PDB file of C-alpha atoms in Angstrom:
ATOM      1  CA  UNK A  16      -0.008  -0.147  -0.093  1.00  0.00           C
ATOM      2  CA  UNK A  17       1.410   3.391  -1.011  1.00  0.00           C
ATOM      3  CA  UNK A  18       0.252   6.673   0.939  1.00  0.00           C
ATOM      4  CA  UNK A  19      -1.045   9.389  -0.966  1.00  0.00           C
ATOM      5  CA  UNK A  20      -0.069  13.017  -0.173  1.00  0.00           C
ATOM      6  CA  UNK A  21      -1.761  16.232  -0.571  1.00  0.00           C
ATOM      7  CA  UNK A  22       0.488  16.789  -3.797  1.00  0.00           C
ATOM      8  CA  UNK A  23      -0.478  13.554  -4.945  1.00  0.00           C
ATOM      9  CA  UNK A  24      -4.035  14.239  -4.259  1.00  0.00           C
ATOM     10  CA  UNK A  25      -4.385  16.926  -6.412  1.00  0.00           C
ATOM     11  CA  UNK A  26      -2.888  15.178  -9.251  1.00  0.00           C
ATOM     12  CA  UNK A  27      -6.284  13.372  -8.971  1.00  0.00           C
ATOM     13  CA  UNK A  28      -8.053  16.690  -8.688  1.00  0.00           C
ATOM     14  CA  UNK A  29      -8.676  16.147  -4.843  1.00  0.00           C
ATOM     15  CA  UNK A  30      -7.601  19.204  -2.611  1.00  0.00           C
ATOM     16  CA  UNK A  31      -8.189  20.242   0.871  1.00  0.00           C
ATOM     17  CA  UNK A  32      -9.543  23.187   2.549  1.00  0.00           C
ATOM     18  CA  UNK A  33      -9.534  23.775   6.091  1.00  0.00           C
ATOM     19  CA  UNK A  34     -10.922  26.813   8.367  1.00  0.00           C
ATOM     20  CA  UNK A  35     -11.497  27.909  11.677  1.00  0.00           C
ATOM     21  CA  UNK A  36     -14.704  30.104  11.329  1.00  0.00           C
ATOM     22  CA  UNK A  37     -15.156  33.398  13.718  1.00  0.00           C
ATOM     23  CA  UNK A  38     -17.646  31.245  15.963  1.00  0.00           C
ATOM     24  CA  UNK A  39     -14.514  28.869  16.510  1.00  0.00           C
ATOM     25  CA  UNK A  40     -16.220  26.259  14.113  1.00  0.00           C
ATOM     26  CA  UNK A  41     -13.637  24.434  12.454  1.00  0.00           C
ATOM     27  CA  UNK A  42     -14.253  22.757   8.911  1.00  0.00           C
ATOM     28  CA  UNK A  43     -12.453  20.301   7.281  1.00  0.00           C
ATOM     29  CA  UNK A  44     -12.927  20.019   3.423  1.00  0.00           C
ATOM     30  CA  UNK A  45     -11.774  17.055   1.019  1.00  0.00           C
ATOM     31  CA  UNK A  46     -12.966  18.498  -2.503  1.00  0.00           C
ATOM     32  CA  UNK A  47     -13.417  16.687  -5.714  1.00  0.00           C
ATOM     33  CA  UNK A  48     -12.422  18.305  -8.982  1.00  0.00           C
ATOM     34  CA  UNK A  49     -15.750  17.254 -10.365  1.00  0.00           C
ATOM     35  CA  UNK A  50     -17.702  19.265  -7.614  1.00  0.00           C
ATOM     36  CA  UNK A  51     -18.358  16.911  -4.963  1.00  0.00           C
ATOM     37  CA  UNK A  52     -16.950  17.267  -1.623  1.00  0.00           C
ATOM     38  CA  UNK A  53     -16.934  16.159   2.129  1.00  0.00           C
ATOM     39  CA  UNK A  54     -16.900  18.593   5.247  1.00  0.00           C
ATOM     40  CA  UNK A  55     -15.990  17.361   8.597  1.00  0.00           C
ATOM     41  CA  UNK A  56     -17.323  20.420  11.006  1.00  0.00           C
ATOM     42  CA  UNK A  57     -16.822  20.497  14.773  1.00  0.00           C
ATOM     43  CA  UNK A  58     -18.685  23.147  16.708  1.00  0.00           C
ATOM     44  CA  UNK A  59     -17.069  25.099  19.064  1.00  0.00           C
ATOM     45  CA  UNK A  60     -18.526  25.936  22.744  1.00  0.00           C
ATOM     46  CA  UNK A  61     -21.397  27.728  21.785  1.00  0.00           C
ATOM     47  CA  UNK A  62     -24.674  27.004  19.606  1.00  0.00           C
ATOM     48  CA  UNK A  63     -25.222  28.939  16.099  1.00  0.00           C
ATOM     49  CA  UNK A  64     -26.597  29.308  12.745  1.00  0.00           C
ATOM     50  CA  UNK A  65     -24.441  28.698  10.067  1.00  0.00           C
ATOM     51  CA  UNK A  66     -25.576  31.047   6.548  1.00  0.00           C
ATOM     52  CA  UNK A  67     -29.274  29.858   4.792  1.00  0.00           C
ATOM     53  CA  UNK A  68     -28.343  28.671   1.426  1.00  0.00           C
ATOM     54  CA  UNK A  69     -29.414  26.506  -1.651  1.00  0.00           C
ATOM     55  CA  UNK A  70     -27.984  24.519  -4.167  1.00  0.00           C
ATOM     56  CA  UNK A  71     -29.320  24.508  -7.767  1.00  0.00           C
ATOM     57  CA  UNK A  72     -27.978  21.389  -9.076  1.00  0.00           C
ATOM     58  CA  UNK A  73     -26.178  20.194  -5.710  1.00  0.00           C
ATOM     59  CA  UNK A  74     -27.659  17.494  -3.200  1.00  0.00           C
ATOM     60  CA  UNK A  75     -26.399  17.878   0.293  1.00  0.00           C
ATOM     61  CA  UNK A  76     -26.414  14.996   3.229  1.00  0.00           C
ATOM     62  CA  UNK A  77     -25.980  15.940   6.596  1.00  0.00           C
ATOM     63  CA  UNK A  78     -25.085  13.339   9.356  1.00  0.00           C
ATOM     64  CA  UNK A  79     -24.722  14.293  13.128  1.00  0.00           C
ATOM     65  CA  UNK A  80     -21.954  12.114  14.542  1.00  0.00           C
ATOM     66  CA  UNK A  81     -22.035  14.029  17.924  1.00  0.00           C
ATOM     67  CA  UNK A  82     -24.145  16.110  19.983  1.00  0.00           C
ATOM     68  CA  UNK A  83     -27.353  17.686  17.833  1.00  0.00           C
ATOM     69  CA  UNK A  84     -28.395  19.921  15.087  1.00  0.00           C
ATOM     70  CA  UNK A  85     -31.205  21.741  13.591  1.00  0.00           C
ATOM     71  CA  UNK A  86     -32.019  21.833   9.996  1.00  0.00           C
ATOM     72  CA  UNK A  87     -34.573  24.552   8.865  1.00  0.00           C
ATOM     73  CA  UNK A  88     -36.097  23.861   5.308  1.00  0.00           C
ATOM     74  CA  UNK A  89     -37.700  26.265   3.608  1.00  0.00           C
ATOM     75  CA  UNK A  90     -39.947  25.345   0.489  1.00  0.00           C
ATOM     76  CA  UNK A  91     -42.772  26.613  -0.973  1.00  0.00           C
ATOM     77  CA  UNK A  92     -42.963  29.865   1.123  1.00  0.00           C
ATOM     78  CA  UNK A  93     -43.017  27.215   4.193  1.00  0.00           C
ATOM     79  CA  UNK A  94     -40.358  26.166   6.710  1.00  0.00           C
ATOM     80  CA  UNK A  95     -39.999  23.228   8.478  1.00  0.00           C
ATOM     81  CA  UNK A  96     -37.402  22.389  11.553  1.00  0.00           C
ATOM     82  CA  UNK A  97     -36.028  18.916  11.880  1.00  0.00           C
ATOM     83  CA  UNK A  98     -33.430  18.250  14.531  1.00  0.00           C
ATOM     84  CA  UNK A  99     -31.064  15.720  14.168  1.00  0.00           C
ATOM     85  CA  UNK A 100     -29.105  13.754  17.024  1.00  0.00           C
ATOM     86  CA  UNK A 101     -26.330  11.615  16.999  1.00  0.00           C
ATOM     87  CA  UNK A 102     -26.697   9.012  14.321  1.00  0.00           C
ATOM     88  CA  UNK A 103     -29.315  10.556  12.364  1.00  0.00           C
ATOM     89  CA  UNK A 104     -28.963  12.354   8.548  1.00  0.00           C
ATOM     90  CA  UNK A 105     -30.948  14.331   6.444  1.00  0.00           C
ATOM     91  CA  UNK A 106     -30.740  14.817   2.683  1.00  0.00           C
ATOM     92  CA  UNK A 107     -31.367  17.955   1.087  1.00  0.00           C
ATOM     93  CA  UNK A 108     -32.578  18.182  -2.351  1.00  0.00           C
ATOM     94  CA  UNK A 109     -31.242  20.574  -5.019  1.00  0.00           C
ATOM     95  CA  UNK A 110     -33.423  24.323  -5.191  1.00  0.00           C
ATOM     96  CA  UNK A 111     -34.171  23.653  -1.398  1.00  0.00           C
ATOM     97  CA  UNK A 112     -33.080  26.606   0.864  1.00  0.00           C
ATOM     98  CA  UNK A 113     -31.668  25.471   4.157  1.00  0.00           C
ATOM     99  CA  UNK A 114     -30.032  26.522   6.937  1.00  0.00           C
ATOM    100  CA  UNK A 115     -28.108  24.645  10.122  1.00  0.00           C
ATOM    101  CA  UNK A 116     -28.204  25.786  13.772  1.00  0.00           C
ATOM    102  CA  UNK A 117     -25.217  23.365  15.398  1.00  0.00           C
ATOM    103  CA  UNK A 118     -25.359  22.947  18.869  1.00  0.00           C
ATOM    104  CA  UNK A 119     -22.175  23.283  20.930  1.00  0.00           C
ATOM    105  CA  UNK A 120     -19.474  20.204  20.798  1.00  0.00           C
ATOM    106  CA  UNK A 121     -21.115  18.575  18.010  1.00  0.00           C
ATOM    107  CA  UNK A 122     -19.306  16.636  14.973  1.00  0.00           C
ATOM    108  CA  UNK A 123     -21.176  17.201  11.968  1.00  0.00           C
ATOM    109  CA  UNK A 124     -20.408  15.422   8.538  1.00  0.00           C
ATOM    110  CA  UNK A 125     -21.833  16.904   5.289  1.00  0.00           C
ATOM    111  CA  UNK A 126     -21.452  15.448   1.943  1.00  0.00           C
ATOM    112  CA  UNK A 127     -22.290  17.500  -1.339  1.00  0.00           C
ATOM    113  CA  UNK A 128     -22.179  16.243  -4.984  1.00  0.00           C
ATOM    114  CA  UNK A 129     -23.977  16.473  -8.376  1.00  0.00           C
ATOM    115  CA  UNK A 130     -22.462  19.595  -9.427  1.00  0.00           C
ATOM    116  CA  UNK A 131     -19.576  20.557 -11.446  1.00  0.00           C
ATOM    117  CA  UNK A 132     -18.740  23.906  -9.633  1.00  0.00           C
ATOM    118  CA  UNK A 133     -19.280  25.816  -6.496  1.00  0.00           C
ATOM    119  CA  UNK A 134     -23.378  25.580  -6.588  1.00  0.00           C
ATOM    120  CA  UNK A 135     -23.819  27.655  -3.173  1.00  0.00           C
ATOM    121  CA  UNK A 136     -26.087  30.407  -3.132  1.00  0.00           C
ATOM    122  CA  UNK A 137     -27.021  32.570  -0.515  1.00  0.00           C
ATOM    123  CA  UNK A 138     -30.679  32.646   1.068  1.00  0.00           C
ATOM    124  CA  UNK A 139     -30.916  35.878   3.323  1.00  0.00           C
ATOM    125  CA  UNK A 140     -34.560  35.841   3.427  1.00  0.00           C
ATOM    126  CA  UNK A 141     -34.127  32.407   5.600  1.00  0.00           C
ATOM    127  CA  UNK A 142     -31.487  33.831   7.669  1.00  0.00           C
ATOM    128  CA  UNK A 143     -34.028  36.473   8.831  1.00  0.00           C
ATOM    129  CA  UNK A 144     -36.794  33.296   9.545  1.00  0.00           C
ATOM    130  CA  UNK A 145     -34.015  31.841  11.493  1.00  0.00           C
ATOM    131  CA  UNK A 146     -32.628  34.572  13.422  1.00  0.00           C
ATOM    132  CA  UNK A 147     -36.474  35.205  14.738  1.00  0.00           C
ATOM    133  CA  UNK A 148     -36.622  31.232  15.869  1.00  0.00           C
ATOM    134  CA  UNK A 149     -36.985  30.489  19.559  1.00  0.00           C
ATOM    135  CA  UNK A 150     -34.804  27.306  19.672  1.00  0.00           C
ATOM    136  CA  UNK A 151     -34.369  26.860  23.831  1.00  0.00           C
TER     137      UNK A 151
END
C-alpha cells in the first residue's frame, strides 16, 4: 500500500481546504475536481446558525456524529424544522433553501454531490426567519 499525500491527491483532482470560522467552528474539507465534497464540521462551545443557502444542482447530506443540529428547510414559502441527533441524517434536494443550527460540541459530516462547480447560493430571507426562531 502506498500513502497518498496532498500533492499526489492534487494530481487526481482532490484538494483540501480547512478553516476556523469566527465562531470557533472548524471545517475540514476534502474537495474533488468534479464538484463533490466532504466536510467534517466541529462546532465550538456555543450554539450558532450557519448561513442559509441553497444549491441549484447539488444534493447535500448531513449526518450528526456527536451532539445535535436543527435543519430548517424552506420550500414553497413554508419552513420546517428537523432536529437531528447522533447517528441521524437528512438529505437536502437541489433547489431547497436550508440552514443549519449547530449545538455546542457537535460533530457534523456533510457530503455534497451533483454539480461540476461551486453551487452555493446565499438565501438571506431564510437567515432572517432563522434569527427569529426560539430554539430553547
